[in-house]
Tab-separated table of C-alpha atoms in Angstrom:
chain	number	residue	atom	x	y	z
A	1	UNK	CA	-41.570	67.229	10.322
A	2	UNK	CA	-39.773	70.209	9.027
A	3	UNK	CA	-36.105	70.561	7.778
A	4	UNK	CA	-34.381	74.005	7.399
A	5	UNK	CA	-30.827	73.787	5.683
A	6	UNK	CA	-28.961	77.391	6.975
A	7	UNK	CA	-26.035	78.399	5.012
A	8	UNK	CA	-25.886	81.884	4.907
A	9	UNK	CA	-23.152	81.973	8.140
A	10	UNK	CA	-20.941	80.087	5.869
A	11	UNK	CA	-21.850	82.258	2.379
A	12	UNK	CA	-21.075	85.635	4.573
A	13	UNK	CA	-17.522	84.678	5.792
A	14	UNK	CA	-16.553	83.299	2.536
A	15	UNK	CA	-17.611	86.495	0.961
A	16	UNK	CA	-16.398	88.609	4.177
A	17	UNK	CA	-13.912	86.794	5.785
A	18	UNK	CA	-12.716	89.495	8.077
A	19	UNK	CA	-16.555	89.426	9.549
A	20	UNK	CA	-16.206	86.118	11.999
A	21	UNK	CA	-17.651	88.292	14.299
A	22	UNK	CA	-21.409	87.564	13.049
A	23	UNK	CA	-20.825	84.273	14.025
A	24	UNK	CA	-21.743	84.944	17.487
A	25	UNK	CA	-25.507	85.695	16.424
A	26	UNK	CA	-25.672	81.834	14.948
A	27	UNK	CA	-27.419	79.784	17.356
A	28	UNK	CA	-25.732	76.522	15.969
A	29	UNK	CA	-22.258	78.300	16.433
A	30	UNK	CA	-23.198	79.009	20.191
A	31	UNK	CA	-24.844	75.209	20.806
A	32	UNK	CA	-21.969	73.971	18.613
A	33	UNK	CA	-18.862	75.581	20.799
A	34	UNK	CA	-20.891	75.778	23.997
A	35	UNK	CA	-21.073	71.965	23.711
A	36	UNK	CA	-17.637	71.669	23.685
A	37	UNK	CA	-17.250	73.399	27.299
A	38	UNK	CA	-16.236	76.573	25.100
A	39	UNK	CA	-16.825	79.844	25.211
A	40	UNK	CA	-18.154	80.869	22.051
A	41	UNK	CA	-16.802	84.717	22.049
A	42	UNK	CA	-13.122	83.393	22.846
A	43	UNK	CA	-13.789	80.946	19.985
A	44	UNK	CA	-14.493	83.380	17.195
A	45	UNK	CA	-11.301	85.120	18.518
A	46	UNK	CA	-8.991	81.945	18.081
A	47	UNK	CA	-10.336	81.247	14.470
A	48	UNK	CA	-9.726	84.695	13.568
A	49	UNK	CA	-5.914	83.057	13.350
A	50	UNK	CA	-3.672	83.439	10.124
A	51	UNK	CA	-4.160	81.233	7.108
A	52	UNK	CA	-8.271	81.743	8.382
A	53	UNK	CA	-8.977	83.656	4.812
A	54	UNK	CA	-7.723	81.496	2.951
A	55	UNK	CA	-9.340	78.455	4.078
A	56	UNK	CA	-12.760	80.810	4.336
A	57	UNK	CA	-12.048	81.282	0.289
A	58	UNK	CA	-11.352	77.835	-0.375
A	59	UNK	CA	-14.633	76.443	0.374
A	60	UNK	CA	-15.870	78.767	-2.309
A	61	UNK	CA	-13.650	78.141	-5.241
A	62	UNK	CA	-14.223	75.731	-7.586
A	63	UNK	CA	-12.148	72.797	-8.178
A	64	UNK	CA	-11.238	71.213	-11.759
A	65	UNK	CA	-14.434	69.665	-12.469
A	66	UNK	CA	-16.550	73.106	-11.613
A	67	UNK	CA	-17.820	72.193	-8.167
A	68	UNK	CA	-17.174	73.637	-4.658
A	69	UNK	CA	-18.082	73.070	-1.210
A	70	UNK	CA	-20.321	76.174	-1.405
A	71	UNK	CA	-22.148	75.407	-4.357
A	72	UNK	CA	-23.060	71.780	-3.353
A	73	UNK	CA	-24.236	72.889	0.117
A	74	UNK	CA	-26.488	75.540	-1.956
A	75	UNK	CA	-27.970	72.376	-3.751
A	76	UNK	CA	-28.910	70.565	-0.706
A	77	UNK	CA	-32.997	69.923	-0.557
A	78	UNK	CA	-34.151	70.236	2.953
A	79	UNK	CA	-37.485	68.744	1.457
A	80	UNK	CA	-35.701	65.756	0.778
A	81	UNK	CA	-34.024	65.168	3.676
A	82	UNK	CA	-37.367	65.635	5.417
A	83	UNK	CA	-38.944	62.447	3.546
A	84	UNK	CA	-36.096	60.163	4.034
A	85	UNK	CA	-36.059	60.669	7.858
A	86	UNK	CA	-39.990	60.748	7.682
A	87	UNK	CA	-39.976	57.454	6.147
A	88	UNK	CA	-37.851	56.095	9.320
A	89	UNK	CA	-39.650	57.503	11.989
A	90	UNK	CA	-43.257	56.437	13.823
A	91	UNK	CA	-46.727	57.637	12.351
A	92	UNK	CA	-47.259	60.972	14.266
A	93	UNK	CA	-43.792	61.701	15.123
A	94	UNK	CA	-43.193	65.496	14.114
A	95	UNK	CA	-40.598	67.725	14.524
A	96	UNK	CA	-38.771	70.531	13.030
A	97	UNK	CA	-34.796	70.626	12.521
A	98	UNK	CA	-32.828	73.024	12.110
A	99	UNK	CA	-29.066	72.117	9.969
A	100	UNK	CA	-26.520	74.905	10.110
A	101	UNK	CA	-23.148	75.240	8.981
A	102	UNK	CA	-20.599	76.921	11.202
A	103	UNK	CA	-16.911	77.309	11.592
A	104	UNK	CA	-15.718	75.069	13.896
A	105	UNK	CA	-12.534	72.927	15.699
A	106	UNK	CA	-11.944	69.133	16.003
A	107	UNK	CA	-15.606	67.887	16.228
A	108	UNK	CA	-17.318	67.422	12.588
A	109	UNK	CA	-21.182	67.084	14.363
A	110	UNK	CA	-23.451	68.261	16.966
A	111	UNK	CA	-26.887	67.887	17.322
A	112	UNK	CA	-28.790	68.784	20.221
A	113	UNK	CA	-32.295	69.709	20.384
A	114	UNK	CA	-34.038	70.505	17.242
A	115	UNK	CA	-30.080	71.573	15.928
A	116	UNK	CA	-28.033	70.089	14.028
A	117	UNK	CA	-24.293	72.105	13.679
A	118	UNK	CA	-21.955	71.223	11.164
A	119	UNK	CA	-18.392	72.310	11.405
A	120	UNK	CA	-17.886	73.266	7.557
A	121	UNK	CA	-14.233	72.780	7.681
A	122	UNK	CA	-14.953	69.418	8.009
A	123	UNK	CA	-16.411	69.321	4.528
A	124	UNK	CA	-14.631	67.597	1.959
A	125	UNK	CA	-15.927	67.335	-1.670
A	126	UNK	CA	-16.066	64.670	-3.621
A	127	UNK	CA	-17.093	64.619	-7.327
A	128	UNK	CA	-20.516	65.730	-6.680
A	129	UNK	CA	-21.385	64.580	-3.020
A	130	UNK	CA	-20.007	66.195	0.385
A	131	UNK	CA	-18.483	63.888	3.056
A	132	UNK	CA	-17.721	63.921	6.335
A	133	UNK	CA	-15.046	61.417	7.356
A	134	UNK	CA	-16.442	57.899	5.464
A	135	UNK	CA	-19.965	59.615	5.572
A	136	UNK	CA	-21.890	61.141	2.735
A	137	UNK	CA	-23.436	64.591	4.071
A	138	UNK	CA	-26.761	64.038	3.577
A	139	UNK	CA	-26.680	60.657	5.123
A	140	UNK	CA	-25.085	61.624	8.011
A	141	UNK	CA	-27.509	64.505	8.235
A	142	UNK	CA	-30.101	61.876	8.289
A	143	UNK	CA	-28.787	60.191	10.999
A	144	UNK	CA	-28.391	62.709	13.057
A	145	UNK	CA	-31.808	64.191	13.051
A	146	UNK	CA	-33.700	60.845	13.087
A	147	UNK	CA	-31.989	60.336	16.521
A	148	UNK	CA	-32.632	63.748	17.561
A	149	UNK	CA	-36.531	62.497	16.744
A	150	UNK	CA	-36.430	59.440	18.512
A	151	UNK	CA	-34.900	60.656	21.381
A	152	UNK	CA	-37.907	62.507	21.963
A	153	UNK	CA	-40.077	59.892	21.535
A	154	UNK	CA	-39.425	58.233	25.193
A	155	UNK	CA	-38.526	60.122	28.485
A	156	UNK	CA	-34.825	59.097	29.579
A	157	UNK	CA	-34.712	56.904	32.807
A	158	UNK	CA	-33.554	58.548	35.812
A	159	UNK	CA	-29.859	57.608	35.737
A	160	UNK	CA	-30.224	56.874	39.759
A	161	UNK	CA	-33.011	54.512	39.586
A	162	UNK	CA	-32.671	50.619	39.860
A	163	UNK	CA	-31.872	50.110	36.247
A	164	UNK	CA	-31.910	53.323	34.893
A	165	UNK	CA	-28.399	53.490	33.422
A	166	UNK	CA	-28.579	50.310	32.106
A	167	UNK	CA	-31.889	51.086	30.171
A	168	UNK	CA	-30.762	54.096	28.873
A	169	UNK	CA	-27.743	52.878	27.237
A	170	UNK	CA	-30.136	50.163	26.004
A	171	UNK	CA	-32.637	52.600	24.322
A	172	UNK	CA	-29.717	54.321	22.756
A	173	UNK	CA	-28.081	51.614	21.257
A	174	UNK	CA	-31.281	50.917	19.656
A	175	UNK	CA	-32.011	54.139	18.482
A	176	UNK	CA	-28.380	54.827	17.298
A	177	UNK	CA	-28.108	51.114	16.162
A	178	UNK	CA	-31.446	51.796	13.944
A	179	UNK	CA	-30.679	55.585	12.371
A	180	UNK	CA	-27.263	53.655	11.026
A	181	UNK	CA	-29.172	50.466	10.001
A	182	UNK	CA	-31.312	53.014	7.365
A	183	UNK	CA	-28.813	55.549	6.514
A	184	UNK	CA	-25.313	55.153	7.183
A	185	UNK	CA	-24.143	51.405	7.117
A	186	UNK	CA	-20.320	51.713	6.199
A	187	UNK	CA	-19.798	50.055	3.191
A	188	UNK	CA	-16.002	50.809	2.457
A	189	UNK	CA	-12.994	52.960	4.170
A	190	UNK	CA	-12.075	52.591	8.025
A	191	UNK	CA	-15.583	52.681	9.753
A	192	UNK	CA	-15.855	49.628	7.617
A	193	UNK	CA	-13.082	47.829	8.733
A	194	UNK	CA	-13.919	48.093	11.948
A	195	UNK	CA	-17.096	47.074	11.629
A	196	UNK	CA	-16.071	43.923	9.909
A	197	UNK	CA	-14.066	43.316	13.123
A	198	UNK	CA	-16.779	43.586	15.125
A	199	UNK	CA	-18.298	41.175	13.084
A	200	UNK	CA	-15.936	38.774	14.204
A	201	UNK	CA	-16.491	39.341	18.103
A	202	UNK	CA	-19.896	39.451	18.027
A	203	UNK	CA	-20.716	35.878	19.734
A	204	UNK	CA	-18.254	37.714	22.750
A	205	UNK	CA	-19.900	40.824	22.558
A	206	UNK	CA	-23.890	39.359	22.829
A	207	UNK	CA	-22.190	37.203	25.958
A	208	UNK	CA	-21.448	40.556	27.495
A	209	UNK	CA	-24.289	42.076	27.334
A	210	UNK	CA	-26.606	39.482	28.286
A	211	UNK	CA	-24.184	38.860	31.305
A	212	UNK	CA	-24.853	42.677	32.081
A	213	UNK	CA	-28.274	43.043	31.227
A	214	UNK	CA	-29.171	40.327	34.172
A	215	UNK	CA	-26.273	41.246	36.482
A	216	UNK	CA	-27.615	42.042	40.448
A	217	UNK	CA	-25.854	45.467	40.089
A	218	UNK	CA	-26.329	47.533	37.090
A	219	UNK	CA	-25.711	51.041	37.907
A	220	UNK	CA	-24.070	53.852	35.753
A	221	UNK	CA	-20.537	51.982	36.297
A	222	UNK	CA	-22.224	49.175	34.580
A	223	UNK	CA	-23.626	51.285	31.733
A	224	UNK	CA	-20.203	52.752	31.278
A	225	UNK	CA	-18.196	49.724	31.192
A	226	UNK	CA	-20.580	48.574	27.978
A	227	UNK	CA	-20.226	51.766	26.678
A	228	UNK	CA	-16.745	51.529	26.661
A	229	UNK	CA	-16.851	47.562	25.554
A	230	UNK	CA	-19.459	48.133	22.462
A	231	UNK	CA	-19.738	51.966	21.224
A	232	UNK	CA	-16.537	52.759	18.496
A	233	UNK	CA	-14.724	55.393	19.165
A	234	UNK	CA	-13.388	58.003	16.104
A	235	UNK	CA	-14.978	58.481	13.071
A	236	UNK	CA	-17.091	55.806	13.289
A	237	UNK	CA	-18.888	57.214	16.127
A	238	UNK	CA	-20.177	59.749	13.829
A	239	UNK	CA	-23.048	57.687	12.553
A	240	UNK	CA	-21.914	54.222	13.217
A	241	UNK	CA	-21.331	53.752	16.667
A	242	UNK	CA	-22.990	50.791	17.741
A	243	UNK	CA	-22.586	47.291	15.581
A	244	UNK	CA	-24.221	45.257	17.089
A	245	UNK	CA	-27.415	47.963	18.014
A	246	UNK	CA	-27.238	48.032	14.055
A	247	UNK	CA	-27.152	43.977	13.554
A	248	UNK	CA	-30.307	43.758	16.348
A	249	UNK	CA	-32.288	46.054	14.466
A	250	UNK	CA	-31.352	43.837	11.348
A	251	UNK	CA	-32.556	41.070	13.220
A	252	UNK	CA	-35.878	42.134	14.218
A	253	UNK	CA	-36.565	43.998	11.025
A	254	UNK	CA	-35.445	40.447	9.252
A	255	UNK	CA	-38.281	38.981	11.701
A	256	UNK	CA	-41.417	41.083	11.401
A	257	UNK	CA	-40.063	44.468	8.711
A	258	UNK	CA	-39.107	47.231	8.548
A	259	UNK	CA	-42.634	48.992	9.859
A	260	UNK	CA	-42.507	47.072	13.070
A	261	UNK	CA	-38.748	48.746	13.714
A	262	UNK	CA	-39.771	51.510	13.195
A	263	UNK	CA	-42.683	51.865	15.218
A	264	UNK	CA	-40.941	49.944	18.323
A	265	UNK	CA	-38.642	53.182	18.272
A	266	UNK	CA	-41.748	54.748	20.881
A	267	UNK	CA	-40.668	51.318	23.085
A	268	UNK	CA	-36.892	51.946	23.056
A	269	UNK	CA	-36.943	50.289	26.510
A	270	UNK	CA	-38.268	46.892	25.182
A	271	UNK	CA	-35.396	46.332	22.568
A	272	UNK	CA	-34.136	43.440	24.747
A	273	UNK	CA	-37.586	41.703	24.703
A	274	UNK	CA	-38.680	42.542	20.676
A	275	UNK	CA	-34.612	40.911	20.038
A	276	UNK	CA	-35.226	37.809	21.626
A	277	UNK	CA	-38.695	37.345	20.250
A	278	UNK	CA	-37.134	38.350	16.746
A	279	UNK	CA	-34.079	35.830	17.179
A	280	UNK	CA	-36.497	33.442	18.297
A	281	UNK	CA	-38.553	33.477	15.175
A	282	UNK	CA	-35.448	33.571	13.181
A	283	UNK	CA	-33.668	30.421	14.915
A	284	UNK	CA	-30.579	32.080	15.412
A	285	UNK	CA	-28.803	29.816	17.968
A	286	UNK	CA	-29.019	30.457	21.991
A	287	UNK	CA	-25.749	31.686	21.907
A	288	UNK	CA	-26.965	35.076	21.146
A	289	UNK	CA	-29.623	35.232	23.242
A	290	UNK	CA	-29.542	37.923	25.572
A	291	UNK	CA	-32.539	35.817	27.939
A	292	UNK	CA	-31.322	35.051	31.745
A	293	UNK	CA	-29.185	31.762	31.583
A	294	UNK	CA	-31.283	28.731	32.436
């Protein structure tokens, strides 16, 4: 796996800021606006609004303690990045990634591909680290490319197949669930809180699934309707989507470590089964077991 951190788009507009119009030769700009059902041509011409200098300069200057957005992006190790992801993922599994930082609107993230774009006017520094909403940069930048990894590490079920939906949404939970699990478990701020309520419902929400997982019809309506019950919405869907994805994967790494999670990321499709054998082992009562009722 390879990891290339781009950040001369953002160190020529800072310098230039009348130049926006080299944007348009940044393939992370395009996937990034293009993503967003936008054209990115008419984009560059709506940033190019009043006030866009100065917040072009203000990523560059340097706050009270010496530090700016600029300079900490110019510190970030690509290398590193590379071995914590590495770490996470299957033996085998390579890739290359490429992170660049682009002007952007409302959405901080979006990775597609082998790209990661980062909106940097979504950048806020913090004594020495960049954030993103509750997320550190580089964790979130973690996330982010281990499940562009593990996406490709199983074909997606054809959505109109008996099951299909259902599986996919399955297989990412888990792989969502797991990228949070080693890199971005919210420990404080919003995310947090709302993870701690999901905490509480979490008997309700296992019931749920399991009573979807072994309904007789679980098409894409299905598979929506969980989406909607379990994924968090906001910041938290950022990196931190999916509680319980994250407390599975907690479960069967608790139950056989952290290698064996890792390495069932090539069986996305048999979370269900390497759950119950996991909550089985642990004797966690049957009220979370996602196995047909008897």
């Amino acid at each position: 796996m390879s990891v290339r951190i781009d950040i001369k788009l953002i160190k020529i507009l800072t310098e230039q800021p009348d130049s926006m119009v080299q944007a348009a030769e940044s393939p992370g700009f395009r996937l990034y606006w293009r993503n967003l059902g936008r054209d990115p041509s008419q984009a560059i011409s709506e940033l190019a609004e009043p006030g866009l200098e100065g917040r072009l300069k203000a990523l560059a200057e340097e706050g009270v303690n010496g530090k700016s957005v600029l300079g900490a992006l110019g510190r970030i190790s690509g290398a590193s990045i590379e071995q914590q992801v590495t770490r996470h993922l299957p033996a085998g599994a390579m890739f290359e990634v490429n992170v660049e930082f682009v002007p952007g609107g409302d959405q901080p993230v979006i990775a597609e591909g082998n790209t990661v774009a980062v909106n940097f006017f979504s950048l806020e520094l913090r004594g020495n680290k960049l954030f993103v909403g509750d997320f550190p940069l580089l964790s979130l930048l973690a996330n982010r490319m281990h499940q562009l990894c593990t996406a490709r590490l199983v074909a997606p079920r054809l959505e109109d197949a008996a099951g299909g939906a259902l599986e996919n949404f399955l297989a990412r939970m888990f792989r969502e669930g797991s990228a949070t699990l080693f890199f971005t478990v919210p420990v404080s701020g919003p995310v947090y809180n709302l993870w701690q309520q999901a905490e509480k419902r979490r008997e309700a929400d296992v019931q749920l699934l399991r009573r979807y997982i072994h309904a007789k019809e679980n098409g894409a309506a299905l598979a929506r309707e969980l989406e909607h019950s379990l994924a968090l919405t906001g910041s938290a869907s950022l990196a931190a989507r999916y509680p319980l994805g994250t407390w599975m994967c907690q479960v069967v790494e608790g139950a056989f470590g952290r290698n064996y999670l890792v390495d069932s990321l090539r069986h996305a499709y048999g979370i269900v089964d390497a759950f119950e054998e996991a909550r089985s082992k642990f004797g966690l009562p049957e009220k979370y077991s996602l196995a047909a009722s008897r």
